[in-house]
mmCIF file of C-alpha atoms (C1' of nucleotides) and ligand atoms in Angstrom:
data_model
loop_
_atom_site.group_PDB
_atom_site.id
_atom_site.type_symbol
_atom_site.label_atom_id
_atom_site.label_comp_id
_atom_site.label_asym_id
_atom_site.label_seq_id
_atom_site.Cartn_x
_atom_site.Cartn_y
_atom_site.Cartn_z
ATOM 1 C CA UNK A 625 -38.082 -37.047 24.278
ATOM 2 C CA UNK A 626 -34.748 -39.196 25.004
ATOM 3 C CA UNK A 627 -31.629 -38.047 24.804
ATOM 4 C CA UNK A 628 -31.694 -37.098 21.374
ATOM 5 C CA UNK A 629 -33.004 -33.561 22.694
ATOM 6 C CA UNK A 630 -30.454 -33.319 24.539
ATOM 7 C CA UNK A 631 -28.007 -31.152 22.230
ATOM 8 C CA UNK A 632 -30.166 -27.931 22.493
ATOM 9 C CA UNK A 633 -28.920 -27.272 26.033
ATOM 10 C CA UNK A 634 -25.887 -28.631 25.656
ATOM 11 C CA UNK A 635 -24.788 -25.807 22.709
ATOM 12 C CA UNK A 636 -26.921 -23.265 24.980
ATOM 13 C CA UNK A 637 -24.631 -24.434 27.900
ATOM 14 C CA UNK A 638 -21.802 -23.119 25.984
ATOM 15 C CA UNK A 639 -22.868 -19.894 25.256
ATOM 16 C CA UNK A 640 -23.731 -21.036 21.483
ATOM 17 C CA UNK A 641 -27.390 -19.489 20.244
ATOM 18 C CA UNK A 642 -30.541 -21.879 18.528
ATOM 19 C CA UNK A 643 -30.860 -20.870 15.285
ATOM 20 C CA UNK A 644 -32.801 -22.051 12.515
ATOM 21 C CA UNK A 645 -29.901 -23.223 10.465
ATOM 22 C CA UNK A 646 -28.557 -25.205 13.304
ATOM 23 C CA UNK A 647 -32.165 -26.776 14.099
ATOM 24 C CA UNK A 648 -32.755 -28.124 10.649
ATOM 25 C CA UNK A 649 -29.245 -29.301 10.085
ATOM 26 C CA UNK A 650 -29.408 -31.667 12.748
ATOM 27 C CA UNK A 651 -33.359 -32.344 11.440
ATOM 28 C CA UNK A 652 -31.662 -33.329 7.652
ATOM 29 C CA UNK A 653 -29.212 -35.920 9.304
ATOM 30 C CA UNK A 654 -31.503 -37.416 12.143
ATOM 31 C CA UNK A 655 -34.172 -38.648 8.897
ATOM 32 C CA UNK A 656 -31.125 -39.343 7.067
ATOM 33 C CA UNK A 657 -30.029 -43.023 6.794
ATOM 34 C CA UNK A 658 -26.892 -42.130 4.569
ATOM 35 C CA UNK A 659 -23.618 -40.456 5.296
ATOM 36 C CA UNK A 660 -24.603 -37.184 4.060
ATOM 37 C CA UNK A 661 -21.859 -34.513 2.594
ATOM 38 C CA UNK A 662 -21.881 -31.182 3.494
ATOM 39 C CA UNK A 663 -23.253 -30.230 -0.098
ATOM 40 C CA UNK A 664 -25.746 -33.288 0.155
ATOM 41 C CA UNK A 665 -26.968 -31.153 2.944
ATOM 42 C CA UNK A 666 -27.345 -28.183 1.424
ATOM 43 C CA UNK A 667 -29.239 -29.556 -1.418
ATOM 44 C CA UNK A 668 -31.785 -30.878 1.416
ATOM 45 C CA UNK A 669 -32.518 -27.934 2.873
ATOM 46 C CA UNK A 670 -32.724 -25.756 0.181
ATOM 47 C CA UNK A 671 -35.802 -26.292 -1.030
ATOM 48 C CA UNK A 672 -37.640 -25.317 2.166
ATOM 49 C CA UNK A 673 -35.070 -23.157 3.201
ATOM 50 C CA UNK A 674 -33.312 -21.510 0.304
ATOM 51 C CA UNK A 675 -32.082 -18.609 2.506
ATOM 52 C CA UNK A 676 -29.420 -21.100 4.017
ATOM 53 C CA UNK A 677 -26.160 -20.536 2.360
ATOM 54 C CA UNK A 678 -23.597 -23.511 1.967
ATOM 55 C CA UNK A 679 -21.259 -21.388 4.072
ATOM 56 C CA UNK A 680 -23.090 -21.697 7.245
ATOM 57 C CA UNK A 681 -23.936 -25.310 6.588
ATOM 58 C CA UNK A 682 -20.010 -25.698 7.014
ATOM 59 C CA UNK A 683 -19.558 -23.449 9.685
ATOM 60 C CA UNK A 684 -22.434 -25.384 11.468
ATOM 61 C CA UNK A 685 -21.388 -29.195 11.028
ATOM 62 C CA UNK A 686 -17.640 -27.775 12.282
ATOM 63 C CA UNK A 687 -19.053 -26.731 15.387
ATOM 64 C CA UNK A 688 -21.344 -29.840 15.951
ATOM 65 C CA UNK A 689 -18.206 -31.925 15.425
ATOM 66 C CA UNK A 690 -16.092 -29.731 17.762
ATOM 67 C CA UNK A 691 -19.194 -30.210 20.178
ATOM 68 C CA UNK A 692 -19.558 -34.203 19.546
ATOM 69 C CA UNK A 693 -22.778 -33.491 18.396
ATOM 70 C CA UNK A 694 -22.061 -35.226 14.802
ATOM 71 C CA UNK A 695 -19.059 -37.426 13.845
ATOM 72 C CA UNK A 696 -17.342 -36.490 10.649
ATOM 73 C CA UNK A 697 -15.867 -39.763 8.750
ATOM 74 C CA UNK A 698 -13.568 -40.154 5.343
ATOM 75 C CA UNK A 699 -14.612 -42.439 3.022
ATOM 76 C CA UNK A 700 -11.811 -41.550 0.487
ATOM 77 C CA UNK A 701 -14.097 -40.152 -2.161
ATOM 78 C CA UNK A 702 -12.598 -36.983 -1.040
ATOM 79 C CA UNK A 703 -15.400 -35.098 1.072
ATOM 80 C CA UNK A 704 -16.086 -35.205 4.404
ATOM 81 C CA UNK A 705 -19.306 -37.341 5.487
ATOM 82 C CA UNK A 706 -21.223 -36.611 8.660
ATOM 83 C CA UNK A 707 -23.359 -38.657 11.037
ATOM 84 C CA UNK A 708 -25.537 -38.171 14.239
ATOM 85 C CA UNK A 709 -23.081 -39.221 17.152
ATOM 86 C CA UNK A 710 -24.642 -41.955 18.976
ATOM 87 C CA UNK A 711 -25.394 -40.367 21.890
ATOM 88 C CA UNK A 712 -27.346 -37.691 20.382
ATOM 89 C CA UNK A 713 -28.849 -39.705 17.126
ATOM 90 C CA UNK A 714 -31.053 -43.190 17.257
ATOM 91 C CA UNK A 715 -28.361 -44.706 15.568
ATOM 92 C CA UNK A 716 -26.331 -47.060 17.044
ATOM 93 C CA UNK A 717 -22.240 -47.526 16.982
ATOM 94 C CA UNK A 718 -21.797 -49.102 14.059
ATOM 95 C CA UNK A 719 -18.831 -49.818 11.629
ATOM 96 C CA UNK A 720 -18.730 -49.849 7.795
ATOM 97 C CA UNK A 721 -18.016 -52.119 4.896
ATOM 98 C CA UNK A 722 -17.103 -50.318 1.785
ATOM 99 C CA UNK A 723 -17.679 -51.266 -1.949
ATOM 100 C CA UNK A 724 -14.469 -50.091 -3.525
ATOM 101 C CA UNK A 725 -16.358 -49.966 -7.202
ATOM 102 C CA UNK A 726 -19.324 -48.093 -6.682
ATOM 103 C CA UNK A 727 -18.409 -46.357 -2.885
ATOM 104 C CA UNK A 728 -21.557 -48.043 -1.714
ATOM 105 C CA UNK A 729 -21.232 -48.000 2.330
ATOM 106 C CA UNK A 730 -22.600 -50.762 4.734
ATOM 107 C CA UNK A 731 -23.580 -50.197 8.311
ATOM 108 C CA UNK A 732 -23.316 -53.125 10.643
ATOM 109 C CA UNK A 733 -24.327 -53.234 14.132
ATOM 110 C CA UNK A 734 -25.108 -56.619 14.580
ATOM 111 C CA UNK A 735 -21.520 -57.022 16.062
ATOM 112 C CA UNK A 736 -21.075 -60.660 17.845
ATOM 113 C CA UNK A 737 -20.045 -60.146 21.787
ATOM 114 C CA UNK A 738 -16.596 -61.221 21.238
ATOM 115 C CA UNK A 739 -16.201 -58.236 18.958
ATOM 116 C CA UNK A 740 -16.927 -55.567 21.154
ATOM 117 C CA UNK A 741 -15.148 -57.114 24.179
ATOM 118 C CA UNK A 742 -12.179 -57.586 22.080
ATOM 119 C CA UNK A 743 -12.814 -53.980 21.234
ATOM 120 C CA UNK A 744 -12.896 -52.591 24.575
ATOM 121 C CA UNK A 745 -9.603 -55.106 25.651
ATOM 122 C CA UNK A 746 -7.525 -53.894 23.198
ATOM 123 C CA UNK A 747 -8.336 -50.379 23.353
ATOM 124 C CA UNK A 748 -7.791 -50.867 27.294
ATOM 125 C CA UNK A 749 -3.910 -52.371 26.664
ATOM 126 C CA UNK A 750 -2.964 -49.988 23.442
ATOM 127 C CA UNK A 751 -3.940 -46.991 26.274
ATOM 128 C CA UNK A 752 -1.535 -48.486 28.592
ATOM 129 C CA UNK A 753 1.346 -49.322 26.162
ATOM 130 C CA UNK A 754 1.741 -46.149 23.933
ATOM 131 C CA UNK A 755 0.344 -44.201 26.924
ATOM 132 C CA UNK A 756 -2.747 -42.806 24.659
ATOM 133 C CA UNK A 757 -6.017 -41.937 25.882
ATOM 134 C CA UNK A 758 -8.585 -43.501 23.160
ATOM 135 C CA UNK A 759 -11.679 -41.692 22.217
ATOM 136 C CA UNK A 760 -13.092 -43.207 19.591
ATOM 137 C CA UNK A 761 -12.667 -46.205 16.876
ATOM 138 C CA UNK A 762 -13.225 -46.523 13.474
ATOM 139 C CA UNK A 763 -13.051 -50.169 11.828
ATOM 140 C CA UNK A 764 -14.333 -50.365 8.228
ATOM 141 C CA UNK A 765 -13.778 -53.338 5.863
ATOM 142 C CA UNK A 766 -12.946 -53.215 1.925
ATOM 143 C CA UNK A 767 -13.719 -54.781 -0.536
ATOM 144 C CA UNK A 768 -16.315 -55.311 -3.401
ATOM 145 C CA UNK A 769 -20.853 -55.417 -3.319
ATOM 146 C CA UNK A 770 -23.185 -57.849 -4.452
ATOM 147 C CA UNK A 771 -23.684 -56.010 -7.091
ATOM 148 C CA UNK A 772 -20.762 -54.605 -8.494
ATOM 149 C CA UNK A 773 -19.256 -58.545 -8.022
ATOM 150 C CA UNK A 774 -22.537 -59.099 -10.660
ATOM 151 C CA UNK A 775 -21.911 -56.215 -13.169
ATOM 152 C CA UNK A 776 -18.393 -57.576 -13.709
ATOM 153 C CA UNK A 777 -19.153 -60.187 -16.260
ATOM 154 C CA UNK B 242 16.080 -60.529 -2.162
ATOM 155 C CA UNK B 243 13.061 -61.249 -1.266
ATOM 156 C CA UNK B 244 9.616 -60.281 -2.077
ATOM 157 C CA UNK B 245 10.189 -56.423 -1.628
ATOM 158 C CA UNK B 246 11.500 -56.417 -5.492
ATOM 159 C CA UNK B 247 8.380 -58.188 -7.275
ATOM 160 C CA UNK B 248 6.972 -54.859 -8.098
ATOM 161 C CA UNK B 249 8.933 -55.122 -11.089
ATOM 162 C CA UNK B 250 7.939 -58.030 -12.812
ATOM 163 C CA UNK B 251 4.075 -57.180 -11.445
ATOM 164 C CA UNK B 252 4.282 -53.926 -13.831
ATOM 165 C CA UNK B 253 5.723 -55.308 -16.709
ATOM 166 C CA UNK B 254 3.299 -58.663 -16.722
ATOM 167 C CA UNK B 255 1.024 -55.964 -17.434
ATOM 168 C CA UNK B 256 2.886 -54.008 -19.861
ATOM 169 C CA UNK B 257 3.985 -50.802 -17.536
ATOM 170 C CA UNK B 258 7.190 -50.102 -18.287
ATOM 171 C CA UNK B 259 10.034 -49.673 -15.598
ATOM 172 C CA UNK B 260 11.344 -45.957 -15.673
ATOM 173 C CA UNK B 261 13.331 -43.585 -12.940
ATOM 174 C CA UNK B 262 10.297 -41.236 -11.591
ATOM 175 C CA UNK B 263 8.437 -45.399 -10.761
ATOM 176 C CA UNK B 264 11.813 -46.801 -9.060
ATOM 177 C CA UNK B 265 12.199 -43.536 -7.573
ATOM 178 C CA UNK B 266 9.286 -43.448 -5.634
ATOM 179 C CA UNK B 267 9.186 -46.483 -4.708
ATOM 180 C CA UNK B 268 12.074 -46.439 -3.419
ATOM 181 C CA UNK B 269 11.391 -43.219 -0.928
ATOM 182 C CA UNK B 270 8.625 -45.187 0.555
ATOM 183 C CA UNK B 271 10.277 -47.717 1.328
ATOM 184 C CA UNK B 272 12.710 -45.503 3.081
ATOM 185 C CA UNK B 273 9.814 -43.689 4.983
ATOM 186 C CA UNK B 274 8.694 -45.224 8.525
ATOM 187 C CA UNK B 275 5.943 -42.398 8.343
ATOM 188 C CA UNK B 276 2.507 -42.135 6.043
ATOM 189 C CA UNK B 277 3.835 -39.753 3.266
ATOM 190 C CA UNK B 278 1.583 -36.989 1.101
ATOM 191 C CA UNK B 279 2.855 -36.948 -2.684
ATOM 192 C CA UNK B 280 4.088 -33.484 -1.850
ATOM 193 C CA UNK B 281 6.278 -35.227 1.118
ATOM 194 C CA UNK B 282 7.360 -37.261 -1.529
ATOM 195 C CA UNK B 283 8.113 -34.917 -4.368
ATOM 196 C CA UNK B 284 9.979 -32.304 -1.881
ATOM 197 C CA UNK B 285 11.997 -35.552 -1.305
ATOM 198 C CA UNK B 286 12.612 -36.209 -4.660
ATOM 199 C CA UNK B 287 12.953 -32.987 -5.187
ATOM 200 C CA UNK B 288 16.317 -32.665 -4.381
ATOM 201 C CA UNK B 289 18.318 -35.278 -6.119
ATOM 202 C CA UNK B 290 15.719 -35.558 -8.873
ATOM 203 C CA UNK B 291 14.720 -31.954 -9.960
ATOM 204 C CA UNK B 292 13.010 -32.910 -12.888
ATOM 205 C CA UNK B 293 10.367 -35.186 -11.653
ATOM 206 C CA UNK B 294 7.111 -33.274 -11.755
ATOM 207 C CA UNK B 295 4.526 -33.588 -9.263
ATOM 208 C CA UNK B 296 1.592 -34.515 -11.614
ATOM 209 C CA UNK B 297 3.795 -37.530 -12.393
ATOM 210 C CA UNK B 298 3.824 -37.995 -8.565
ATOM 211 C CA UNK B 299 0.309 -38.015 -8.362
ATOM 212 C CA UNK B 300 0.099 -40.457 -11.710
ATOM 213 C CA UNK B 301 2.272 -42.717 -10.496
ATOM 214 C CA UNK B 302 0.995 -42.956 -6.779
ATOM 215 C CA UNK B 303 -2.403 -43.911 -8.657
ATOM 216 C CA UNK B 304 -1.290 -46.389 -10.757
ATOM 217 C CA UNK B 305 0.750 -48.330 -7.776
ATOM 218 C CA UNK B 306 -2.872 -47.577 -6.008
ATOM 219 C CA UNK B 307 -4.375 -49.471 -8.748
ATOM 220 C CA UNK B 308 -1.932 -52.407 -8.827
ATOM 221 C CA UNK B 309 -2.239 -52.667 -4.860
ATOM 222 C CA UNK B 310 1.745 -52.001 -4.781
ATOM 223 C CA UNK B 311 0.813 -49.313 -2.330
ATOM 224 C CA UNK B 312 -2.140 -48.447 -0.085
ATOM 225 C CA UNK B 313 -4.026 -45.035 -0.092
ATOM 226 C CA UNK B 314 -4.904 -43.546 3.636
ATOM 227 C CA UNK B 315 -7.211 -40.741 4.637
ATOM 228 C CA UNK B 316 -6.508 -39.804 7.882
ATOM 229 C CA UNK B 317 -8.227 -36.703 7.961
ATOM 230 C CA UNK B 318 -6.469 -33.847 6.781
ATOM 231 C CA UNK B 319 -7.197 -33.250 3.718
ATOM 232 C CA UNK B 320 -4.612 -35.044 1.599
ATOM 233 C CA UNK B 321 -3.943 -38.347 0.686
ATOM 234 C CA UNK B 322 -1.390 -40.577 2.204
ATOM 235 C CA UNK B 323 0.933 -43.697 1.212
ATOM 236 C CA UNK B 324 2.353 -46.759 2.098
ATOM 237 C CA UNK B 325 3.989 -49.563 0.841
ATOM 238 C CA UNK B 326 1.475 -52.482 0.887
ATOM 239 C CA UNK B 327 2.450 -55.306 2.666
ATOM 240 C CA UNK B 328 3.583 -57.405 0.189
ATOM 241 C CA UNK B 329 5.698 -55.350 -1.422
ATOM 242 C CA UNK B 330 7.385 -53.583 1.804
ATOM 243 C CA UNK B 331 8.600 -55.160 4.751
ATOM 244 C CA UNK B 332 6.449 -53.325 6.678
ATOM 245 C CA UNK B 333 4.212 -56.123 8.457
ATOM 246 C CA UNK B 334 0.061 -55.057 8.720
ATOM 247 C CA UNK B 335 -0.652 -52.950 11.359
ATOM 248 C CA UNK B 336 -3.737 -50.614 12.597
ATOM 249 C CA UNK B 337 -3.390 -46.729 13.529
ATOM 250 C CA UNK B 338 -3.489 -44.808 16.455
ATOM 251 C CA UNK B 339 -4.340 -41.053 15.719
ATOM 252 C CA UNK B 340 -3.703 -38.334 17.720
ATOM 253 C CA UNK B 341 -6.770 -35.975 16.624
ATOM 254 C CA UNK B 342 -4.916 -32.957 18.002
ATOM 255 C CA UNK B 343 -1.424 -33.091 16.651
ATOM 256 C CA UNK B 344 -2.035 -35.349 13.891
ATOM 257 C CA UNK B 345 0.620 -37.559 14.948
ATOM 258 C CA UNK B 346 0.263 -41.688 13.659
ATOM 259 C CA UNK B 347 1.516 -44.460 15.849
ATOM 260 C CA UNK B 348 1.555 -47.652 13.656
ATOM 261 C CA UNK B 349 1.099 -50.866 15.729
ATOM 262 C CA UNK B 350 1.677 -54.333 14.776
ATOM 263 C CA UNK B 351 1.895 -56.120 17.825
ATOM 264 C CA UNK B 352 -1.608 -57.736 17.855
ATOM 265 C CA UNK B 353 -2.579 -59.993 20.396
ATOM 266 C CA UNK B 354 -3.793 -63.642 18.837
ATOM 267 C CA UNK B 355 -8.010 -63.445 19.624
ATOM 268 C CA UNK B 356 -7.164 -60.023 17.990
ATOM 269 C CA UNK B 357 -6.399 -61.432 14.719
ATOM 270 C CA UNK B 358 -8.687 -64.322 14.763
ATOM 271 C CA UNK B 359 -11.350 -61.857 15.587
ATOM 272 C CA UNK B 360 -11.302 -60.189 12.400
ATOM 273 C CA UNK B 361 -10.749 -62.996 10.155
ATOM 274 C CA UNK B 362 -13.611 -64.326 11.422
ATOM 275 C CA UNK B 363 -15.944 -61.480 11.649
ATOM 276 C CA UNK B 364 -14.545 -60.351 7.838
ATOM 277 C CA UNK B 365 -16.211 -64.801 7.147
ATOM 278 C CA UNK B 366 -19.651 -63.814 8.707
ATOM 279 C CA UNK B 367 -19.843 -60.438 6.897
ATOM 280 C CA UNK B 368 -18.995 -61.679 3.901
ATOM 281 C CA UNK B 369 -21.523 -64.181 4.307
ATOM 282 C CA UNK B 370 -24.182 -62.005 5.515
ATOM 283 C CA UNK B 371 -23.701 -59.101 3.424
ATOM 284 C CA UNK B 372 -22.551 -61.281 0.149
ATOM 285 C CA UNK B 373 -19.468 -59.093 -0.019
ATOM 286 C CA UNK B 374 -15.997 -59.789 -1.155
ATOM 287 C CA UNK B 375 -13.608 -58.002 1.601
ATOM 288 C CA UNK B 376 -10.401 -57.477 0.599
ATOM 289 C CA UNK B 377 -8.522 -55.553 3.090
ATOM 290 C CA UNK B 378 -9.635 -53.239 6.830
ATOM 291 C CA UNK B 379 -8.466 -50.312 8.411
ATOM 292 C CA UNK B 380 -9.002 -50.254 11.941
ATOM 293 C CA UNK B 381 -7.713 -46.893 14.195
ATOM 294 C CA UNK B 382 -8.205 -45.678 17.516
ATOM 295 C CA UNK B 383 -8.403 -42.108 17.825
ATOM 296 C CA UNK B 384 -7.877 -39.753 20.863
ATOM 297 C CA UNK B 385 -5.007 -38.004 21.968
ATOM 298 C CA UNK B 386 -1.130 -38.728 22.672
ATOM 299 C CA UNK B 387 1.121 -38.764 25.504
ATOM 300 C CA UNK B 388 2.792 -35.107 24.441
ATOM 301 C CA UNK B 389 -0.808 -33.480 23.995
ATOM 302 C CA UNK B 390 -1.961 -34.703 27.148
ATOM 303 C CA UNK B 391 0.603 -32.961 28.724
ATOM 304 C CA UNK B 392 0.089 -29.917 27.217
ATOM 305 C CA UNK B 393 -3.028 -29.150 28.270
ATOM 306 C CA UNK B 394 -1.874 -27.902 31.151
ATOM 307 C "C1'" DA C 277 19.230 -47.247 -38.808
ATOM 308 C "C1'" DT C 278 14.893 -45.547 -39.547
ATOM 309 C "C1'" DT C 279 10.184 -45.172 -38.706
ATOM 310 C "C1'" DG C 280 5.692 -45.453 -36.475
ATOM 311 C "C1'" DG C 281 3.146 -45.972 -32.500
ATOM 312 C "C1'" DC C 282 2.279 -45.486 -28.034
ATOM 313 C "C1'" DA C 283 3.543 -45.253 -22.957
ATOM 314 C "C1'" DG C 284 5.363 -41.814 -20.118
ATOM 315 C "C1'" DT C 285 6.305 -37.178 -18.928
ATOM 316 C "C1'" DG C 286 6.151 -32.072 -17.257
ATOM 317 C "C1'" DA C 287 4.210 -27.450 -17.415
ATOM 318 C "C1'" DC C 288 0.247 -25.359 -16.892
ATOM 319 C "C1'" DA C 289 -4.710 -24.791 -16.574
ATOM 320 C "C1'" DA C 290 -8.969 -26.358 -14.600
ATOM 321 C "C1'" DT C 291 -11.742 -28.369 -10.952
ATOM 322 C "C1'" DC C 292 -13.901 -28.610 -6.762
ATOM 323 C "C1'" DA C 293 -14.420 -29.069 -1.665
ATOM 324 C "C1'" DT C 294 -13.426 -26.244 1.875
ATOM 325 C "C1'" DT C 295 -12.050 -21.937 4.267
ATOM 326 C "C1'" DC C 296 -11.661 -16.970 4.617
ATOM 327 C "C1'" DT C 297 -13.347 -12.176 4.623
ATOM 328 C "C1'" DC C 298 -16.380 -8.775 5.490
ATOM 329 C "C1'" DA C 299 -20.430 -6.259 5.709
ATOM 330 C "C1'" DA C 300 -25.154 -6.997 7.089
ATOM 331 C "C1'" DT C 301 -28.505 -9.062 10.302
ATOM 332 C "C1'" DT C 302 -30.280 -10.961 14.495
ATOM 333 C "C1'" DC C 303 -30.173 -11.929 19.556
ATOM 334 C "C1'" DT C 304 -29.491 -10.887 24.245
ATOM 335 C "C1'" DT C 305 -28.901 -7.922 27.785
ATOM 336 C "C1'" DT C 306 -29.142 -3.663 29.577
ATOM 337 C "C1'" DA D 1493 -34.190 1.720 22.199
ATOM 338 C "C1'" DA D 1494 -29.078 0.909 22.126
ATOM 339 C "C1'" DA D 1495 -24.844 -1.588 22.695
ATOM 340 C "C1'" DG D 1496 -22.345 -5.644 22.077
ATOM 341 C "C1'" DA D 1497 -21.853 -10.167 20.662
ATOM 342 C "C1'" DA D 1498 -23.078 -14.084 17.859
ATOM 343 C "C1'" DT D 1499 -24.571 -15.548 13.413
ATOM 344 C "C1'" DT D 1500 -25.139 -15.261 8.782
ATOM 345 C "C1'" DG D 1501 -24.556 -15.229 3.329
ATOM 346 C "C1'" DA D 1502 -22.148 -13.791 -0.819
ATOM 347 C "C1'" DG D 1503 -18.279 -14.028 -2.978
ATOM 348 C "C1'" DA D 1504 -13.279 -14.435 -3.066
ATOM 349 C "C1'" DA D 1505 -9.385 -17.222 -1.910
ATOM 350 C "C1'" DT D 1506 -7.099 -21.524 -1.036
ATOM 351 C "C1'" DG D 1507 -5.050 -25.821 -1.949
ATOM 352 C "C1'" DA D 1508 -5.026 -30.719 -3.167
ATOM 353 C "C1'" DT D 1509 -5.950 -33.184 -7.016
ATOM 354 C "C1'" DT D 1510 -7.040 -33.958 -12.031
ATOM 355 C "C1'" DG D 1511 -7.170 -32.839 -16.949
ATOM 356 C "C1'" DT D 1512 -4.889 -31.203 -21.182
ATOM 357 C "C1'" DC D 1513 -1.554 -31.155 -24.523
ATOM 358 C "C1'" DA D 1514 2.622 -31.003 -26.752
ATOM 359 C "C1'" DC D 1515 6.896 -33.340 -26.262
ATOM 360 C "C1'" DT D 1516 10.211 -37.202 -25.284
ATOM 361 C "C1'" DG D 1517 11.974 -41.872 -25.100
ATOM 362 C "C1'" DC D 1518 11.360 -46.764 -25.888
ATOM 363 C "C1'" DC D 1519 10.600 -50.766 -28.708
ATOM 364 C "C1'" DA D 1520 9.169 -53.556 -32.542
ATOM 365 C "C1'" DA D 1521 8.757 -54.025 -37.427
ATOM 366 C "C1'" DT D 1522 10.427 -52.737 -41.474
HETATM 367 MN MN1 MN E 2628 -22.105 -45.085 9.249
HETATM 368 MN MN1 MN E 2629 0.565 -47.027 8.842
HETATM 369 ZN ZN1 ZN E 2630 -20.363 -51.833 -5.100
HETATM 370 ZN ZN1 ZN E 2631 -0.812 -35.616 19.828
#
DNA sequence: ATTGGCAGTGACAATCATTCTCAATTCTTT
DNA sequence: AAAGAATTGAGAATGATTGTCACTGCCAAT
């Protein structure tokens, strides 16, 4: 129950079919807490389902990302990393710190007000000034973990 | 004059000698106002300097990378993309706008005040929180641009 | 000025995530 | 049941990046 049911009639609306691959795809990231990869995935699934070919697992996430269904992000290790979009995932909008050593990635929702209504005020004026329509925002920060700042000496 | 030529001096404090391909591409980023692929930058090259390889492209992009002479972007299509790093370029920091249906990259720098005191203060209380060392953000708006907009009939 | 060592280089091969192709399978609708 | 469309998986192809290796150029010590 809840929205996050929601996506079933919304790929039906379009003409799109429920199919097995697409129902446990979106099962391996909703009890994921990571950014899963495409291959990370795979790997998931094919131990129940080894019938599931890596093909369709990219064929799938495209469409759910063309649909809004997931959100596809670039952490610079050089493979694409999906997510449940909020609106169809329990997770909230969040934004990421990112250990440069080790690639470890921090979610953080515990934004302060300010934040988002800064957010929402700037995206409001950079609309108006450059005449863009924004969709979406990604903010990450930098920089280095705990535990990498330990390991070096 | 100015900062713009440290780069130098920063390579040879740590024993990297100063040869053509390194000046060279330097140099074309600094002449770029856009976010350029190492093939952008070898086809460039490519043309006054036929001999330059692209591997040495690539090694040399990495090693500026390393010695935060230049920053690395993803935006999303598959290939890295660089810039002169503020200190080095007289390009002052700015965040992205991204169109995601042409690809197209507006570069802003004209931040309103709370906008900048925002983040330095939310990069204090996440480094607090989080005990981690940020170094540097990317922030970017995506959505689509004036020219798309009007496309779509 | 030579020599030895090592940073720097370019051609080419290898890697690896992603996309393409195509024939086979499954749904949905008659 | 049959037609037509959507979906699929295996394997090939692609394309950006990285690794390899033999070669070149620079510099310091002789
Ligand atoms: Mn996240
Ligand atoms: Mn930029
Ligand atoms: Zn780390
Ligand atoms: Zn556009």
């Amino acid at each position: 129950m809840g929205k996050h049911c929601q996506w079933r009639e919304r790929l039906q609306k379009k003409g799109y079919r429920l199919t097995i691959p697409r129902e446990v795809i979106i099962e391996v990231l909703r009890n994921s807490t990571s950014h899963l990869s495409a291959e990370d995935i795979y790997m998931e699934l094919h131990k129940k389902y080894p019938a599931i070919g890596l093909t369709t697992i990219y064929r799938t996430l495209e469409l759910l990302v063309q649909m809004k269904i997931i959100v596809k992000f670039d952490f610079g290790d050089r493979r694409s990393r999906y997510e449940l979009s909020e609106k169809y995932g329990m997770k909230k909008h969040h934004h990421h710190l990112i250990c440069s050593q080790c690639t470890k990635i921090i979610d953080y929702t515990d934004f302060i007000n300010e934040e988002l209504e800064l957010i929402e005020k700037t995206e409001k004026r950079l609309m108006k000034k450059y005449n863009f329509s924004i969709t979406s925002h990604v903010i990450s920060f930098t920089g280095i973990c705990l535990e990498c700042k330990k390991d070096q000496t």
